[in-house]
Coordinates of C-alpha atoms in Angstrom, one line a residue:
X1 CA -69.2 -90.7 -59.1
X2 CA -66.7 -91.2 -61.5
X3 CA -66.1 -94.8 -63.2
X4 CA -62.4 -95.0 -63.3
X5 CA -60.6 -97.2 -60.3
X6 CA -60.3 -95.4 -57.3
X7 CA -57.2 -95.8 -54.5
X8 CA -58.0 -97.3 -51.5
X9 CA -55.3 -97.1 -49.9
X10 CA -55.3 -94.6 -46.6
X11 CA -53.1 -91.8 -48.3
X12 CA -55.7 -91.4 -51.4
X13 CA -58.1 -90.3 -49.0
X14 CA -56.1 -87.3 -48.3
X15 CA -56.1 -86.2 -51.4
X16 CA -59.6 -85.2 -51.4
X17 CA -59.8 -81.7 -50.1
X18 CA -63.0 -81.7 -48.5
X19 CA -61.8 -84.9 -47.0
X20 CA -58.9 -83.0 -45.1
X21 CA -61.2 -80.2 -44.3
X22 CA -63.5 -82.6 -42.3
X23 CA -60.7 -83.7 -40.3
X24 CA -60.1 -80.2 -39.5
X25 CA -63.4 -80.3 -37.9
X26 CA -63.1 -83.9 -36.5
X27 CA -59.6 -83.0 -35.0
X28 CA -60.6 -80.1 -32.2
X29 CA -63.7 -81.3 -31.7
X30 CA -62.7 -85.2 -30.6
X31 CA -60.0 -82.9 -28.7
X32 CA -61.9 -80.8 -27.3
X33 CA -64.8 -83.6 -25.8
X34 CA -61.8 -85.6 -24.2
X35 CA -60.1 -82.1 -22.7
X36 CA -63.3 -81.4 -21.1
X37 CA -64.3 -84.7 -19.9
X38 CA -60.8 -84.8 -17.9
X39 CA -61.7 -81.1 -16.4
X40 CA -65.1 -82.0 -15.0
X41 CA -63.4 -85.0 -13.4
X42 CA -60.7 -82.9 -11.9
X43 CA -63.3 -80.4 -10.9
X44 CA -65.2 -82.7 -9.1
X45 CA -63.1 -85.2 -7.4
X46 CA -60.1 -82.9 -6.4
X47 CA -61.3 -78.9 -6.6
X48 CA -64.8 -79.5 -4.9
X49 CA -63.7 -82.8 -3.1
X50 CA -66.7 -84.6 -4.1
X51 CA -67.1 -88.4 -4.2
X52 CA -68.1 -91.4 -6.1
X53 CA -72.1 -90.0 -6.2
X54 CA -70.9 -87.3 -7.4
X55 CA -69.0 -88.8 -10.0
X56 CA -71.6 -90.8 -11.1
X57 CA -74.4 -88.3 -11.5
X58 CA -71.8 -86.2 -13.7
X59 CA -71.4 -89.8 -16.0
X60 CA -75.3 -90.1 -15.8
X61 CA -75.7 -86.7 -17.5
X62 CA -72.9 -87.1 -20.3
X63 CA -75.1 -90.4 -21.2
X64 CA -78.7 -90.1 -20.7
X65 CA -79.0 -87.7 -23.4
X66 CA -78.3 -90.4 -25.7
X67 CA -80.4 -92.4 -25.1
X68 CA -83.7 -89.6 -24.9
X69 CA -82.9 -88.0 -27.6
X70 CA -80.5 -90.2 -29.9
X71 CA -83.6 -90.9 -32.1
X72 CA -84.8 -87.6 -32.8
X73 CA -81.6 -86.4 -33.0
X74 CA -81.2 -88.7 -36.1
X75 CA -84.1 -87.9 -37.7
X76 CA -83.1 -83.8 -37.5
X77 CA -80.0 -84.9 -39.4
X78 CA -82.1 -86.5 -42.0
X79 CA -84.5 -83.7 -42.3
X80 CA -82.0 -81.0 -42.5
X81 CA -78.5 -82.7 -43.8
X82 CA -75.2 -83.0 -42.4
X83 CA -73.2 -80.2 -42.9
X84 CA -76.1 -77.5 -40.9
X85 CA -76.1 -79.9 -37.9
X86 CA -72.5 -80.3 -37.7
X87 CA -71.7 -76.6 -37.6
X88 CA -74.6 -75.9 -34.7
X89 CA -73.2 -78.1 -33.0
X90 CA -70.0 -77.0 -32.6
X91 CA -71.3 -73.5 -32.0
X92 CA -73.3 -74.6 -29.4
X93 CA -70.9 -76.3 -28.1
X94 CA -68.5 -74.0 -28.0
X95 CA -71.1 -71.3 -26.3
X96 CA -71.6 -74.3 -23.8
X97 CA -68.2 -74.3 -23.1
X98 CA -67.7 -71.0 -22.5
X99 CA -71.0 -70.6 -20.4
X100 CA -69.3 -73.8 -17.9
X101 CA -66.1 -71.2 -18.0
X102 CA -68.2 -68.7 -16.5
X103 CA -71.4 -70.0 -14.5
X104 CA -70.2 -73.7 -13.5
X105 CA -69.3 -72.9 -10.0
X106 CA -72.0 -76.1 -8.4
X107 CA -72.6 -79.7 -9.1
X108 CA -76.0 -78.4 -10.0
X109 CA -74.9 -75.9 -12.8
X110 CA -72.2 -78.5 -14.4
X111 CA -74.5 -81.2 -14.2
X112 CA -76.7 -78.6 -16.5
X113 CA -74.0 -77.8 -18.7
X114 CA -73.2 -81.6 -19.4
X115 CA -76.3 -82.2 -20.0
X116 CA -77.2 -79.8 -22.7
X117 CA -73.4 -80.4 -24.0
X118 CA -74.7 -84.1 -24.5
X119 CA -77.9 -83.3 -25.6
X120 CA -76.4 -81.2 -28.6
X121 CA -73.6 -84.0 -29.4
X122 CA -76.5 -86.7 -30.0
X123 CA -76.8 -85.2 -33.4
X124 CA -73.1 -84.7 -33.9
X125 CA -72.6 -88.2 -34.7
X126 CA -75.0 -89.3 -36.9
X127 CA -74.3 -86.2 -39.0
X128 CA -70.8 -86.8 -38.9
X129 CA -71.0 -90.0 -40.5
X130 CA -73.5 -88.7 -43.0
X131 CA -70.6 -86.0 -43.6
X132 CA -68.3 -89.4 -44.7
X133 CA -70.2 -90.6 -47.1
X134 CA -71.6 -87.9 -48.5
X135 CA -67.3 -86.8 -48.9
X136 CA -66.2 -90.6 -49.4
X137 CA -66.3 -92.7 -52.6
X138 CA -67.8 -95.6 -51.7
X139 CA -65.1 -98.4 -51.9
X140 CA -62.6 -95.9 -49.8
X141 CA -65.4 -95.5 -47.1
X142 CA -63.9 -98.8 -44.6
X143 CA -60.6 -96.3 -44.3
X144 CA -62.3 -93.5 -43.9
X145 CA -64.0 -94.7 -41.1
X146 CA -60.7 -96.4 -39.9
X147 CA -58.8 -92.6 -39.6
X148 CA -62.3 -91.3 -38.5
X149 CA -61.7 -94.0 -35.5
X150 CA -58.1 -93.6 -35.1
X151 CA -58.7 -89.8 -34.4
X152 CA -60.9 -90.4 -31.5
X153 CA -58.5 -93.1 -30.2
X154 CA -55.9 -90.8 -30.7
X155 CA -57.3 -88.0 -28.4
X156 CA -58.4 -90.8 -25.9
X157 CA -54.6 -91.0 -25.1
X158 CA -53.2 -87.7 -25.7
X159 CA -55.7 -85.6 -24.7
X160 CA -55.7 -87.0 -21.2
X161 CA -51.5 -86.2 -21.1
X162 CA -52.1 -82.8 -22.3
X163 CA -55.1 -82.0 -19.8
X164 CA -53.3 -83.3 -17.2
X165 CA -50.4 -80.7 -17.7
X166 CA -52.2 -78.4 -18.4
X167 CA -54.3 -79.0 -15.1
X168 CA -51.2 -78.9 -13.4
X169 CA -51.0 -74.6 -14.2
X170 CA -54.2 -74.0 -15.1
X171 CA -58.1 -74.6 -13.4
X172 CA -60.6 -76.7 -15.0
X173 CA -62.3 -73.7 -15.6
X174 CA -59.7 -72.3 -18.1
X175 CA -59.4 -75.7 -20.0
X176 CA -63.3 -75.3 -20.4
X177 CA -62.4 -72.1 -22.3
X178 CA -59.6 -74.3 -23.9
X179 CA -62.4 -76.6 -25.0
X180 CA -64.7 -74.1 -26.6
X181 CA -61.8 -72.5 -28.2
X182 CA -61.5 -76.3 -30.4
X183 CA -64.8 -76.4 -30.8
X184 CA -64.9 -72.3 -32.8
X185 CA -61.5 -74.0 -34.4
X186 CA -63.9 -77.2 -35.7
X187 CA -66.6 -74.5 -37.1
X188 CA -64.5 -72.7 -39.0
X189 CA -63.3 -75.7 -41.1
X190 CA -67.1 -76.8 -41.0
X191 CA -68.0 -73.2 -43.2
X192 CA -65.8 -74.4 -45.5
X193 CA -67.8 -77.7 -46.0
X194 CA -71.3 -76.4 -45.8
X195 CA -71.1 -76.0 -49.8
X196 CA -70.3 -80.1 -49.7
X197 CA -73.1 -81.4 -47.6
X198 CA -75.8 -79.4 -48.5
X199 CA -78.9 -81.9 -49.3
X200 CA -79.4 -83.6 -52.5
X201 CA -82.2 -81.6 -54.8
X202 CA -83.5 -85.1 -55.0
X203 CA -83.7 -86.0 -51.2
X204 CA -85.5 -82.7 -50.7
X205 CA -88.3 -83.8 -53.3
X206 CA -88.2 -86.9 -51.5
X207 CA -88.9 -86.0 -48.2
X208 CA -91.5 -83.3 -49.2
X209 CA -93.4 -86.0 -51.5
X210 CA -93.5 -88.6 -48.1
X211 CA -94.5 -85.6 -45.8
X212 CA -94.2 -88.0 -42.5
X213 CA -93.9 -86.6 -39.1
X214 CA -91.3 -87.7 -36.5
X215 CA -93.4 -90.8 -35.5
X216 CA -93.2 -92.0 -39.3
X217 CA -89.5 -91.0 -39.9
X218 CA -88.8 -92.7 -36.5
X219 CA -90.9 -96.0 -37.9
X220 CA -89.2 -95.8 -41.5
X221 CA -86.0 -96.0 -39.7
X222 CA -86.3 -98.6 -37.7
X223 CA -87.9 -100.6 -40.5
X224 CA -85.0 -100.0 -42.6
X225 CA -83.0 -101.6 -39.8
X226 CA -85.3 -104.7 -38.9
X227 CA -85.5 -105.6 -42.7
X228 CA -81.4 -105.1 -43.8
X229 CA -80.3 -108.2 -41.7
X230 CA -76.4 -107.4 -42.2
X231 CA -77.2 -104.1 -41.0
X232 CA -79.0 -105.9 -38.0
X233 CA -76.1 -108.2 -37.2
X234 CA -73.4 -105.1 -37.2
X235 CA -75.8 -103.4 -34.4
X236 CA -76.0 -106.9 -32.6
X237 CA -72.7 -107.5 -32.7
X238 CA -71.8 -103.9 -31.5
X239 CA -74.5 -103.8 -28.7
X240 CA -73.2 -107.3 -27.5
X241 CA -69.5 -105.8 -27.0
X242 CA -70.4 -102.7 -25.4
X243 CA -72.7 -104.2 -23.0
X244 CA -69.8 -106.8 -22.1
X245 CA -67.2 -104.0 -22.2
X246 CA -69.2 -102.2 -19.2
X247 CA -69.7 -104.8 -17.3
X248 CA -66.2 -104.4 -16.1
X249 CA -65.2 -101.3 -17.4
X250 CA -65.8 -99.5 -14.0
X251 CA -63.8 -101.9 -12.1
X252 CA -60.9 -102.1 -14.3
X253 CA -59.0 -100.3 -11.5
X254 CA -60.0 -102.8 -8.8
X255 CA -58.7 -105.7 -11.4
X256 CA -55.0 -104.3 -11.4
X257 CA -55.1 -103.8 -7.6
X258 CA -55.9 -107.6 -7.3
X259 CA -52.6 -108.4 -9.0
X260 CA -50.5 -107.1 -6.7
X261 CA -49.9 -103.9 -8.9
X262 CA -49.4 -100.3 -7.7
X263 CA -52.2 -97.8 -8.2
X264 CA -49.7 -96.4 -10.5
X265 CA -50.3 -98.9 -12.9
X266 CA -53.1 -98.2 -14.3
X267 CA -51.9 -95.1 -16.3
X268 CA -49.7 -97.5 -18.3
X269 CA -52.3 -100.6 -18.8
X270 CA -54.7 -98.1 -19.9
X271 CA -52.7 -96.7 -21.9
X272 CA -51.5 -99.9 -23.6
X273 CA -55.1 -100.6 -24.7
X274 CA -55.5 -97.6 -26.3
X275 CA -52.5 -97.8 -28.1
X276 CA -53.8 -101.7 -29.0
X277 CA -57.0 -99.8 -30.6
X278 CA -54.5 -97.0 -33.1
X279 CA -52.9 -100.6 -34.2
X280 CA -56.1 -102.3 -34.8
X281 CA -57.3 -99.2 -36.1
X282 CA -54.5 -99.0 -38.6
X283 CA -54.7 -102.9 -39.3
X284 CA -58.5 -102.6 -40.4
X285 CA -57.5 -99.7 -42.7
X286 CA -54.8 -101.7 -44.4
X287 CA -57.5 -105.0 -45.0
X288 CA -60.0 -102.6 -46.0
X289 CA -62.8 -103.9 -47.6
X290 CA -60.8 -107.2 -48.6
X291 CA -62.4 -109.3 -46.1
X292 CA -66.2 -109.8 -44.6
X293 CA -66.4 -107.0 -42.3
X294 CA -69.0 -108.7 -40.1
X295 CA -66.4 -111.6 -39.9
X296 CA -64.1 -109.1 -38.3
X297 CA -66.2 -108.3 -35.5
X298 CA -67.2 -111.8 -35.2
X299 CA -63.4 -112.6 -34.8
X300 CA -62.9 -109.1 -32.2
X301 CA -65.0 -110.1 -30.4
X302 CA -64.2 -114.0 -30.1
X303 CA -60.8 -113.5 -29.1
X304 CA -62.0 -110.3 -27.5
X305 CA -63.7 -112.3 -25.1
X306 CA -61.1 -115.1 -24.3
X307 CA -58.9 -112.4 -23.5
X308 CA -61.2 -110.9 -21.3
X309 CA -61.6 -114.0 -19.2
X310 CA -57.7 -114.5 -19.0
X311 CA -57.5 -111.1 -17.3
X312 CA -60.5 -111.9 -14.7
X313 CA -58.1 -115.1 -14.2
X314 CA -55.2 -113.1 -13.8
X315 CA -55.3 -112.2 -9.6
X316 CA -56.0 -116.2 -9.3
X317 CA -52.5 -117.3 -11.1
X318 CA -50.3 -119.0 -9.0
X319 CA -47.5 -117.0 -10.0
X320 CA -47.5 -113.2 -10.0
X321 CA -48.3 -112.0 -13.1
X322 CA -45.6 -108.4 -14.2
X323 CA -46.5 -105.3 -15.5
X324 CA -45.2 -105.6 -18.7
X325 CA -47.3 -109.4 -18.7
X326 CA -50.6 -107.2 -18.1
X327 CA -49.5 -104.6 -20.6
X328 CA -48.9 -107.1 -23.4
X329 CA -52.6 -108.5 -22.7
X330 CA -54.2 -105.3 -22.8
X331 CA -52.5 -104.1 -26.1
X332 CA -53.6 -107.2 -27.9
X333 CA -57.2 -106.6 -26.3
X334 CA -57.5 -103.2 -27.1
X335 CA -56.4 -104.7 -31.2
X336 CA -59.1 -107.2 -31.0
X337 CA -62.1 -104.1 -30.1
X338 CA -60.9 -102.0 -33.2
X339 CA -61.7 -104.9 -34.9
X340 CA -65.5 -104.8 -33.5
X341 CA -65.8 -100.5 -33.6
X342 CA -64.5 -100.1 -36.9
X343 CA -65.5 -102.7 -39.3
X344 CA -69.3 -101.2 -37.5
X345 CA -69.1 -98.0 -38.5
X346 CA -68.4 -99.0 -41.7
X347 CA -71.2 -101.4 -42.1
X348 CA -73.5 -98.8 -40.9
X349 CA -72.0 -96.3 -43.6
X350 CA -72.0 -98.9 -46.4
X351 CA -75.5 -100.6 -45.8
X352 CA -77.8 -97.4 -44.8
X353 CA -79.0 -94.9 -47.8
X354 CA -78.3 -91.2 -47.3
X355 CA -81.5 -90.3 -46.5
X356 CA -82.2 -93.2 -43.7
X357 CA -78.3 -92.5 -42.3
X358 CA -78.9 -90.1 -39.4
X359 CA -81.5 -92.3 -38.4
X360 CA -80.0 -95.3 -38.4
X361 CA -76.9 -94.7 -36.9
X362 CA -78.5 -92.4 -34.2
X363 CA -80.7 -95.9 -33.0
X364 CA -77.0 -97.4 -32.7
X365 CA -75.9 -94.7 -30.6
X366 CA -78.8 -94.7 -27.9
X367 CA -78.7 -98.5 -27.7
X368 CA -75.3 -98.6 -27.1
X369 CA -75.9 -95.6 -24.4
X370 CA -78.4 -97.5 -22.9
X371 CA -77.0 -100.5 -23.0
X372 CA -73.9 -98.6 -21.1
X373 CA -76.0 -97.3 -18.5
X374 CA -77.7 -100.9 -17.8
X375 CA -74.1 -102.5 -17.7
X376 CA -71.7 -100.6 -15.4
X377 CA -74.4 -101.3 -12.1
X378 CA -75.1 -104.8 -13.4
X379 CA -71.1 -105.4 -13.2
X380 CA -70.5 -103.1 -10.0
X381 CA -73.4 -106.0 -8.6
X382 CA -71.6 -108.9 -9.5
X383 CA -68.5 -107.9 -7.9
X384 CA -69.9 -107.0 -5.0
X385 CA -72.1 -110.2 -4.6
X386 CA -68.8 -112.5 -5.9
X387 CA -65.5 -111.0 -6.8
X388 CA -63.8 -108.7 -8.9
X389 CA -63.3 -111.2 -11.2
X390 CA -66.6 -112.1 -11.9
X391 CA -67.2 -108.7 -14.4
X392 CA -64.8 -109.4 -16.8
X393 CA -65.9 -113.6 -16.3
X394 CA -69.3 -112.5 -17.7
X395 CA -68.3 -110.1 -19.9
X396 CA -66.0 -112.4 -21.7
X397 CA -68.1 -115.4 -22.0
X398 CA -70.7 -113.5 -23.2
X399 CA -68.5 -111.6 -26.1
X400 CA -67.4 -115.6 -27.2
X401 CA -70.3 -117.2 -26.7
X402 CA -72.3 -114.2 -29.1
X403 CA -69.4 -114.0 -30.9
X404 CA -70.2 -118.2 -32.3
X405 CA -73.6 -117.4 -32.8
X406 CA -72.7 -114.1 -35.0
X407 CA -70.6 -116.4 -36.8
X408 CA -73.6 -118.6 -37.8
X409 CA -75.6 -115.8 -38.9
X410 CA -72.2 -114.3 -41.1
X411 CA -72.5 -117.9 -43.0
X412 CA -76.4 -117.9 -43.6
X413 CA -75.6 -114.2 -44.6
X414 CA -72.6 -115.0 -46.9
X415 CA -75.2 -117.0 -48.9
X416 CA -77.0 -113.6 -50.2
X417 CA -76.3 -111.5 -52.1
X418 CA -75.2 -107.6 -50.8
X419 CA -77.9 -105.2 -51.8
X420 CA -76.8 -102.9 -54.5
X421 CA -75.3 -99.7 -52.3
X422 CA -76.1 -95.8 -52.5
X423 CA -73.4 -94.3 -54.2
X424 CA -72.6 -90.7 -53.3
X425 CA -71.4 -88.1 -56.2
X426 CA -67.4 -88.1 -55.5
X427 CA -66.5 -84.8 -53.8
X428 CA -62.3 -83.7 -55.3

C-alpha cells in the first residue's frame, strides 16, 4: 500500500476504480435478491392463495442454507478467493432465476429454487467482504462498509416500491426474469474485477504449505475467532441484536394494529425505519474510524433496546399515540441498528486476515441465521402465551441489559492494545 495519507472521507472511495466497479456488481445483485423476495411472496400469498404455512416454509428455505452450509461456504472462499466465488454466484443465480421463470409453477419447485438460490448466496457474502478489503485501503475500510450497507438498505426500501409496480402489470414470474437479468448485469462488472481479486502468490504458498482439509480450515477459523476477543465481542454483540430483533420482528404488524392504527400503516412505519438505517448508515460513514467501533454497537444497541420497550409500551399509553408519533420512533430506532450492522462489518473486515476472512465472517452469518430461525417462534410463543407486547419487552431488555455488559468488556478491551492489522496492496 502506499505511505502517503489517504482520504477518508466517503467521496475518496469513489475514486478508486475497482471500487466503483464493485458497486456495479453490489448494485443489481442487492436489487435483484429484494425484487425476488417480494415476487415469491406475491406468488404465494395472492396468485396461489396460499397461507401463513406456506409462507413460512418459503422463509425456512431462504434461511436454512445459512446456517448448513455458511461454514463451508467460507472456507471455499478462502481456498479459492473472492473474485471466482463472486462471479459463480451471480451466474448461478442468474440461471436460478431464470429456471424459477420457467419451472416454478408449485410450492414444491419454488421451495427448490429458493433453496439452491440460498445455498449459492452463503458464499456471496463472505466473498464480498473479502472483495472490500482486498479493494479498500485499510483506514477507508469503516466507509466502505458504511456505502456497502447503505446499498442494501437502499434496495430494502426501493426495491419493494418498484416490485410492487411492477407486480401491478407484470406476474411474479416475469420479475423472476427481471431478477436474473440484475444478476447477468452484476457478472459483467464482476469480469472486470476478476484481475483485482485474484489470490495473493503468497496465500497460495500458504495454503499449499498447511495442506488442511475442511475439518482443519473449519477449526483454524474458529480458533482465529475464540482467540481475537474484539473480534469475539463484534459477533456477540451482533448475534445479541439479531436474536432480540426477531423476537418481534414477525409481529411487528400485530404491534401497530394494537394502537389503534390502520393496516395501512405499516407501509409508512416500515418504511421510516429503513430510512432511520440510510441516516445511521450515513452518520457511521461520516465518524468513521474516529471513535471505538465496538462502543458504537454498545451504544445501538443500548438505546436500541430502550426504544424497543417504549414501542411494546405504546398500545398500553393512556393517550392514543399518532402516526407521525410511531413514525418518529421508528426512524430513530432504525438510526440506532445501523449503528450495531455497520460498525460489525467493519470490525469483522478490520480484525480478520485475508486468508481467515471468508471463514470468519461466514461463522457470523450462520449464527445470525440460526439465531433468526430460533427467535421468530420463540417471540410468536410469547405473544401467544402473554401479549403482543411481550416480543419487543424481551427483545428490548435483553438488547440493554447485553448492551451494559458489552460495555464492560469494551473498557477491559480499551486497555490492550489492537493487534497490528493485514494491510492489503491499494488497488487505483
Amino acid at each position: 500500500m502506499q505511505d502517503e495519507a489517504v482520504n477518508t472521507s466517503v467521496l475518496a472511495l469513489f475514486k478508486l476504480s475497482a471500487f466503483r466497479r464493485f458497486i456495479g456488481v453490489l448494485v443489481p445483485a442487492a436489487f435483484a435478491d429484494w425484487i425476488d423476495f417480494i415476487a415469491i411472496m406475491v406468488l404465494v400469498n395472492y396468485t396461489w392463495g396460499m397461507g401463513a404455512t406456506e409462507v413460512a416454509s418459503v422463509i425456512m428455505a431462504a434461511t436454512l442454507p445459512r446456517v448448513l452450509f455458511g461454514l463451508p461456504a467460507g472456507i471455499l472462499v478462502d481456498r479459492i478467493g473472492a473474485g471466482p466465488v463472486l462471479i459463480a454466484g451471480l451466474v448461478i443465480r442468474a440461471a436460478v432465476m431464470v429456471g424459477m421463470f420457467f419451472f416454478a409453477n408449485t410450492l414444491a419447485l419454488l421451495i427448490a429454487f429458493v433453496f439452491l438460490k440460498s445455498t449459492i448466496s452463503a458464499a456471496f457474502m463472505p466473498a464480498q467482504q473479502l472483495a472490500l478489503k482486498k479493494i479498500v485501503p485499510s483506514n477507508m475500510l469503516t466507509q466502505a462498509v458504511s456505502i456497502d450497507h447503505f446499498v442494501i438498505q437502499s434496495t430494502k426500501i426501493f426495491a419493494p416500491v418498484l416490485g410492487g409496480a411492477l407486480l401491478a402489470i407484470w406476474s411474479p414470474h416475469n420479475v423472476f426474469l427481471l431478477g436474473g437479468l440484475c444478476f447477468t448485469v452484476g457478472a459483467l462488472f464482476c469480469v472486470t474485477l476478476l484481475g483485482v481479486l485474484k489470490k495473493d502468490q503468497a496465500s497460495d504458498e500458504t495454503e499449499q504449505e498447511s495442506n488442511g482439509n475442511v475439518l482443519s480450515d473449519a477449526k483454524e477459523g474458529l480458533t482465529y475467532i475464540w482467540k481475537t476477543p474484539r473480534l469475539l465481542l463484534g459477533i456477540a454483540l451482533i448475534c445479541l441484536f439479531i436474536f432480540s430483533v426477531f423476537l418481534y420482528e414477525a409481529v411487528l404488524l400485530l404491534l401497530i394494529k394494537e394502537t389503534g392504527q390502520p393496516g395501512a400503516s405499516a407501509g409508512p412505519i416500515i418504511g421510516a425505519i429503513g430510512v432511520g438505517g440510510l441516516v445511521g448508515t450515513y452518520l457511521t460513514a461520516k465518524i468513521g474510524d474516529r471513535v471505538n467501533l465496538h462502543l458504537m454497537m454498545v451504544i445501538g444497541s443500548f438505546f436500541g433496546g430502550a426504544l424497543t420497550i417504549v414501542a411494546g409500551w405504546l398500545p398500553f399509553s393512556p393517550e392514543p399515540i399518532t402516526l407521525n408519533e410511531q413514525m418518529a420512533l421508528w426512524f430513530v430506532a432504525g438510526i440506532f441498528s445501523s449503528l450495531i450492522t455497520v460498525p460489525y462489518g467493519a470490525i469483522i473486515v478490520k480484525q480478520t486476515p485475508e486468508e481467515l476472512l471468508g471463514r470468519v465472517s461466514s461463522v457470523g452469518e450462520m449464527l445470525q441465521s440460526g439465531l433468526t430461525l430460533i427467535s421468530i417462534p420463540i417471540g410468536a410463543f410469547l405473544a401467544e402465551q402473554w401479549f403482543v407486547s411481550m416480543p419487543f419487552f424481551a427483545g428490548g431488555v435483553t438488547m440493554s441489559v447485553g448492551a451494559v455488559i458489552g460495555f464492560i468488556a469494551v473498557l477491559s478491551l480499551g486497555k490492550a492494545p489492537d493487534p497490528e492489522p493485514v494491510i492489503s496492496e491499494e488497488v487505483v
